[in-house]
Coordinates of C-alpha atoms in Angstrom, one line a residue:
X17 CA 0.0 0.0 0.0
X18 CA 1.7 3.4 -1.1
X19 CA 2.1 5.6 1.3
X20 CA -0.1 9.0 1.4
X21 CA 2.8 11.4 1.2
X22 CA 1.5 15.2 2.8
X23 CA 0.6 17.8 0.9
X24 CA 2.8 20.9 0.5
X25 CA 1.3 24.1 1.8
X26 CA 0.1 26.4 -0.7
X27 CA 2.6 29.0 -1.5
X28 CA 0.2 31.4 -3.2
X29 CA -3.0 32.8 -2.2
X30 CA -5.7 31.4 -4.7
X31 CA -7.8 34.3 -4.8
X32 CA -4.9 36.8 -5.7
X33 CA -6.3 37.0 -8.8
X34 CA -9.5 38.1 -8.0
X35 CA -8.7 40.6 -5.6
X36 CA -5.9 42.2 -8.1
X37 CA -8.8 42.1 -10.5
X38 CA -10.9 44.1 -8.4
X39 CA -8.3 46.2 -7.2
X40 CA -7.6 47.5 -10.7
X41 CA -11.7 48.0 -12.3
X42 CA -11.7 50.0 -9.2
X43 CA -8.5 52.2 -10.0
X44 CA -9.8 52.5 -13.5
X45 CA -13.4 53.3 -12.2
X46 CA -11.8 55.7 -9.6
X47 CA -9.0 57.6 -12.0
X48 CA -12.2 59.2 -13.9
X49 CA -13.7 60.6 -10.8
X50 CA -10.8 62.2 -9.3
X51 CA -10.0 63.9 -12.9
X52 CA -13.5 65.5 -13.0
X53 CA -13.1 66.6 -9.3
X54 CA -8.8 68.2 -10.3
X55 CA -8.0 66.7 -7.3
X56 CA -4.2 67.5 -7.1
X57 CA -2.8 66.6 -3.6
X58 CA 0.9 67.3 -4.9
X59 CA 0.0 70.9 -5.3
X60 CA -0.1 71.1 -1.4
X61 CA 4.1 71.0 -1.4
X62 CA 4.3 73.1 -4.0
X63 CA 6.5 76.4 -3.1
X64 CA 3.7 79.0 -3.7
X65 CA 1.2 76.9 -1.2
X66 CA 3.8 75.6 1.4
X67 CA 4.9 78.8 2.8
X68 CA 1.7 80.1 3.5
X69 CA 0.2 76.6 4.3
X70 CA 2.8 76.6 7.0
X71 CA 2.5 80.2 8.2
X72 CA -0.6 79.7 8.6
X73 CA -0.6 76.4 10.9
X74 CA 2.1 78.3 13.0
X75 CA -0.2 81.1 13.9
X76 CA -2.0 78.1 15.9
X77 CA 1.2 77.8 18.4
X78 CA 0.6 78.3 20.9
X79 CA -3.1 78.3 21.7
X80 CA -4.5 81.0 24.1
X81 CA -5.3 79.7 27.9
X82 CA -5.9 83.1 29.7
X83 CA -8.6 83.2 31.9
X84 CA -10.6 86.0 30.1
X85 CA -10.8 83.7 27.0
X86 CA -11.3 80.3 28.5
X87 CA -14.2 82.3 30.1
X88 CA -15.4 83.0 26.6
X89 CA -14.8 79.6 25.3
X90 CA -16.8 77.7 28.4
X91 CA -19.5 80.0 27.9
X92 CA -19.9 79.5 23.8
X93 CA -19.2 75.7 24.0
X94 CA -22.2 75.3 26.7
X95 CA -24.2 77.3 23.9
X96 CA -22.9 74.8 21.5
X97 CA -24.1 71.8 23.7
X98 CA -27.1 73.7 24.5
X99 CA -27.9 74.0 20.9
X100 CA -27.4 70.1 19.9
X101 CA -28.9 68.9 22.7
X102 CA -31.9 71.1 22.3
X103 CA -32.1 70.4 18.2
X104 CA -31.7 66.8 19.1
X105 CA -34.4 66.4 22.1
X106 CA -37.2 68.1 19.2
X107 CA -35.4 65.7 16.1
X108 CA -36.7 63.0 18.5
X109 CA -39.7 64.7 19.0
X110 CA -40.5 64.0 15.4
X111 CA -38.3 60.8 14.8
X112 CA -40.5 59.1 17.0
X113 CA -43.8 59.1 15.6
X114 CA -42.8 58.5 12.4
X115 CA -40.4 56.1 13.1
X116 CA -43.7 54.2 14.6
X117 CA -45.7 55.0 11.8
X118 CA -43.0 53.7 8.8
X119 CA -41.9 50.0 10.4
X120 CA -43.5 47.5 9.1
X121 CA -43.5 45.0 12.5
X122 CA -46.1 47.5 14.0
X123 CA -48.5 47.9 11.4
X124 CA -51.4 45.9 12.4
X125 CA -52.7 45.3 8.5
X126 CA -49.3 43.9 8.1
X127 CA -49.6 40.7 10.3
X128 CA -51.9 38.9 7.4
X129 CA -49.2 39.4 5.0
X130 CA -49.8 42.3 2.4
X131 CA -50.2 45.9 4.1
X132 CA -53.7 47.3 3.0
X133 CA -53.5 50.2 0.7
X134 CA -54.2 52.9 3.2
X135 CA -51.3 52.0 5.7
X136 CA -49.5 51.2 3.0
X137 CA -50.0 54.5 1.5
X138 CA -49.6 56.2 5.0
X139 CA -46.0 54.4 5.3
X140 CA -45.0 55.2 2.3
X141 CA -45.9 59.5 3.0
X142 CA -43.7 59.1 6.2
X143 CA -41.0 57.8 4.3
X144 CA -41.0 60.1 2.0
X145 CA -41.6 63.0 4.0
X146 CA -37.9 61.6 6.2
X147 CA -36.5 61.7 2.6
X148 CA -37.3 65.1 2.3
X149 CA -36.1 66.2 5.7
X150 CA -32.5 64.2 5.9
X151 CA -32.1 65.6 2.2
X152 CA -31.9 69.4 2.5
X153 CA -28.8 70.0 5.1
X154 CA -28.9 71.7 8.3
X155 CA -26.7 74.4 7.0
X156 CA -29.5 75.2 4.1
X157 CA -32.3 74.9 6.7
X158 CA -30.0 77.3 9.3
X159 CA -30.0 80.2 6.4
X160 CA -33.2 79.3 5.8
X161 CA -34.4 80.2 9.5
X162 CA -31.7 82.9 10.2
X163 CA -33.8 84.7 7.7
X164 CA -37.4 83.9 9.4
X165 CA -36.4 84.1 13.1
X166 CA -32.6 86.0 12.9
X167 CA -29.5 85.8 14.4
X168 CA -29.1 83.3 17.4
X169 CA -29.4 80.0 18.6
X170 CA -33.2 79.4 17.3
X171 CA -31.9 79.3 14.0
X172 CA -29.5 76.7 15.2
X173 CA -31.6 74.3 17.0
X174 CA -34.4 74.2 14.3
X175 CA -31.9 73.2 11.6
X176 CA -30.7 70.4 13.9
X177 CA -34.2 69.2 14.8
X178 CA -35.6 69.2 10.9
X179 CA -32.1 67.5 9.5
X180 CA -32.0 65.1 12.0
X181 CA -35.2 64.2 12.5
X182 CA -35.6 62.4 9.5
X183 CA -31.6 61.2 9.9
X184 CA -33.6 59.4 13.4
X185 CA -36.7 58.1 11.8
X186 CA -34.4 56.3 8.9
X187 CA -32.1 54.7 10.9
X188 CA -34.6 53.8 13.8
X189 CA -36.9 52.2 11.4
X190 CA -33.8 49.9 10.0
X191 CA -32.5 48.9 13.0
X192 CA -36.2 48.0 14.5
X193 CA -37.1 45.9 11.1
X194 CA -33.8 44.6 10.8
X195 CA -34.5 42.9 14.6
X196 CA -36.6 40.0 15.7
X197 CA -40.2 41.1 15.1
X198 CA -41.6 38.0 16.4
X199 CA -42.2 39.5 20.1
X200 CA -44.0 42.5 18.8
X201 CA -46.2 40.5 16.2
X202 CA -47.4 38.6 19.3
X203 CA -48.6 41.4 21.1
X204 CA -50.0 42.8 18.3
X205 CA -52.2 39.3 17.5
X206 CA -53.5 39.7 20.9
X207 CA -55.1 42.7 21.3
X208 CA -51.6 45.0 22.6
X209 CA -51.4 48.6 20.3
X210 CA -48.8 50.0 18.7
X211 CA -46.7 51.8 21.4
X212 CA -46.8 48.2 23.6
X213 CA -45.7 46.7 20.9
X214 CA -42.8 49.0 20.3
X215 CA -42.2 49.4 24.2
X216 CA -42.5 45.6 25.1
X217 CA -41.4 43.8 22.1
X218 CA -38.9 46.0 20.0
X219 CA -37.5 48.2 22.2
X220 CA -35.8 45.8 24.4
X221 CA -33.3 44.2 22.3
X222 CA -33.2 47.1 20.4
X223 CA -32.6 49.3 23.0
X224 CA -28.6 48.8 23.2
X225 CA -28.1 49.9 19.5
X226 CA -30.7 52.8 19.1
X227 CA -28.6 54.4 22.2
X228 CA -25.3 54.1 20.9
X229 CA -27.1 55.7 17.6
X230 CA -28.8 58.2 18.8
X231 CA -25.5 59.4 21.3
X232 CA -23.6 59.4 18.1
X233 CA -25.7 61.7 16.1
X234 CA -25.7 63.8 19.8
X235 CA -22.1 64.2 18.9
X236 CA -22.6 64.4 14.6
X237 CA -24.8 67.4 16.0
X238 CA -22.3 68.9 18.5
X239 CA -20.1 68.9 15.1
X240 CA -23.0 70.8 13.0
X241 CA -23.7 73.7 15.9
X242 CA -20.4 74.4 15.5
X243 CA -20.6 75.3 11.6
X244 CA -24.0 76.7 11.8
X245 CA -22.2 79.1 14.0
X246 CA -20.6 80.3 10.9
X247 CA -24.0 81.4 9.3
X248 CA -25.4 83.2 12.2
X249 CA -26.6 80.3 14.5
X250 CA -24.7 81.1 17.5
X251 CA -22.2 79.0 19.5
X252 CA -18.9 78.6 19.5
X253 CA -18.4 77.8 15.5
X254 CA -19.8 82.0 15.7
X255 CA -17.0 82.4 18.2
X256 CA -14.3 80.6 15.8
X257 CA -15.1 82.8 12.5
X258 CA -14.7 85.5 14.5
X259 CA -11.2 84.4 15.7
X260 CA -10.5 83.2 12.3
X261 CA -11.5 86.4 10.5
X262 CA -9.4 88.1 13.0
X263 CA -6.4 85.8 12.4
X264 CA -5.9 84.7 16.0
X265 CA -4.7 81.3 15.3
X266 CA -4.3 80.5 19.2
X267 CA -7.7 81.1 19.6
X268 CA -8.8 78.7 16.9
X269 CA -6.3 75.8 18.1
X270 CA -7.9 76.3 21.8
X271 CA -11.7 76.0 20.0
X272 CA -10.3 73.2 18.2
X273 CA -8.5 71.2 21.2
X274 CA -12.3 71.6 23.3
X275 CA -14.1 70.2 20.2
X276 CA -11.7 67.0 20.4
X277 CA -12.6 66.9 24.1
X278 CA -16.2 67.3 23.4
X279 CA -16.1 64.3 20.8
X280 CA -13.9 62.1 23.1
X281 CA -16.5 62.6 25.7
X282 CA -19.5 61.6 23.7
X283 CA -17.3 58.5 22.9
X284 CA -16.8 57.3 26.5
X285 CA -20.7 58.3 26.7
X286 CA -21.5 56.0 24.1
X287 CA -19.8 53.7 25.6
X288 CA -20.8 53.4 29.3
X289 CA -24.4 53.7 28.1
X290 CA -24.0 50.6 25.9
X291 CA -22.3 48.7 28.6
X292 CA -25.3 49.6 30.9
X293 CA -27.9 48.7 28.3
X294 CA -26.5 45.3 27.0

C-alpha cells in the first residue's frame, strides 16, 4: 500500500487574482472621478502653497489659555451643547412618531401578510416625508431660518431638529425591522397597540443599538452647531469665525483642542451607556 505522502502548503494565495482584478476596475473606475473633481494633492508641497500653508498652521502655536478667553470659550461651548442637545431632544420629537408609523413589524394590517392600501399609503408619505427632511442640510435649513427668526441660537436648533429628524426616523426604522419582530407580532395578535408593541417587544433588544445611535448623532450634531455658527446660528463655531477672520490662530487651536474633548466625551458616553444597556 503506497504511502499517502502530505501535501505541500500552498505557497500562493488562490484568490490573488481576484482581488488584483478588483483592485484595478476600481482604480480604473476611480482615476475618472478624481479627474472631473482636479483633485491634485501634490499641489499642497508646492513652493507658492507651502509657505503660506505653514505660516498659517504656525499662527495656531501656541493656543491662548488666559482666563478672560477660557471664560469665553466655556460660555460658547455650553451654547454649542445647548444647541445640539436642544435640536436633538425636538429631532426625536418627530423621529419618534414617524419612526412608529414607517416600520413595518407594527403595522397591524401587516400581520396577514400584504399591508392594506391605506397603511401602505400612509407608510410610504412618512417615508417620503424623512427623505425630504434628511435631504436638505442643516446648513440650508440654518440660512433658511436665520432669515425667518434672525441671528441666534433658534436658527441653530431648528436646523438640527428638521435634519436630524428624519436622519432618526431612517435609521430607527432599519434597525427595528432589521430585529426579531416576532415579540412584537405577538402582542399585536393579541389585542396589545402600537406603542406596547414598540415598548415591550422591539425596544428591548433594540434598546442597546438605538442608544449608541442616537449618542452618536448627539455628537454628529455637536459637530454641525459648530458650523452653523458660521452662518449666524450662535455658539462657538460664531465664536471661531470670529477668531478666524481676525487671524488669532491660538484662539482657533484652543476651540479646536475643546471640540476634540467634546467628541472624546460623547465617545466614552457612548460607551458606558451601551455597557449599561446590553
Amino acid at each position: 500500500m503506497a504511502a499517502v505522502l502530505p501535501q505541500r502548503p500552498a505557497t500562493r494565495d488562490p484568490a490573488w487574482i481576484g482581488r488584483v482584478g478588483w483592485t484595478l476596475a476600481a482604480l480604473v473606475l476611480l482615476w475618472p472621478l478624481l479627474e472631473w473633481t482636479e483633485f491634485k494633492p501634490w499641489s499642497l508641497l508646492a513652493p507658492e502653497s507651502l509657505k503660506p500653508t505653514l505660516g498659517f498652521l504656525a499662527g495656531f502655536v501656541p493656543p491662548r489659555f488666559d482666563a478672560e478667553f477660557l471664560w469665553l470659550v466655556a460660555r460658547e461651548t455650553w451654547r454649542t451643547i445647548a444647541i445640539a442637545t436642544a435640536g436633538l431632544a425636538l429631532a426625536l420629537v418627530l423621529a419618534l412618531p414617524l419612526t412608529l408609523l414607517s416600520v413595518r413589524a407594527l403595522s397591524l394590517s401587516g400581520l396577514a401578510g400584504r399591508m392594506a392600501p391605506l397603511p401602505a399609503a400612509l407608510r410610504f408619505a412618512v417615508r417620503g416625508l424623512m427623505v425630504v427632511l434628511r435631504s436638505v442640510p442643516e446648513l440650508v435649513w440654518a440660512l433658511v431660518f436665520v432669515r425667518v427668526v434672525g441671528l441666534g441660537p433658534t436658527a441653530g436648533v431648528l436646523a438640527i431638529a428638521l435634519t436630524y429628524g428624519g436622519m432618526l426616523g431612517k435609521v430607527y426604522g432599519e434597525i427595528l425591522e432589521s430585529g426579531d419582530a416576532h415579540a412584537a407580532s405577538s402582542l399585536l395578535r393579541n389585542g396589545a397597540g402600537r406603542l406596547q408593541a414598540f415598548f415591550y417587544g422591539l425596544l428591548p433588544q433594540n434598546a442597546a443599538e438605538l442608544t449608541s445611535y442616537t449618542v452618536y448623532r448627539w455628537e454628529c450634531a455637536i459637530r454641525s452647531s459648530a458650523v452653523l455658527g458660521f452662518v449666524g446660528a450662535g455658539g462657538l463655531g460664531q465664536q471661531m469665525d470670529s477668531s478666524m477672520k481676525m487671524f488669532n490662530g491660538g484662539e482657533v487651536s484652543t476651540m479646536l483642542l475643546v471640540f476634540i474633548l467634546l467628541v472624546a466625551g460623547t465617545d466614552r458616553l457612548s460607551a458606558w451607556l451601551r455597557r449599561v444597556l446590553a
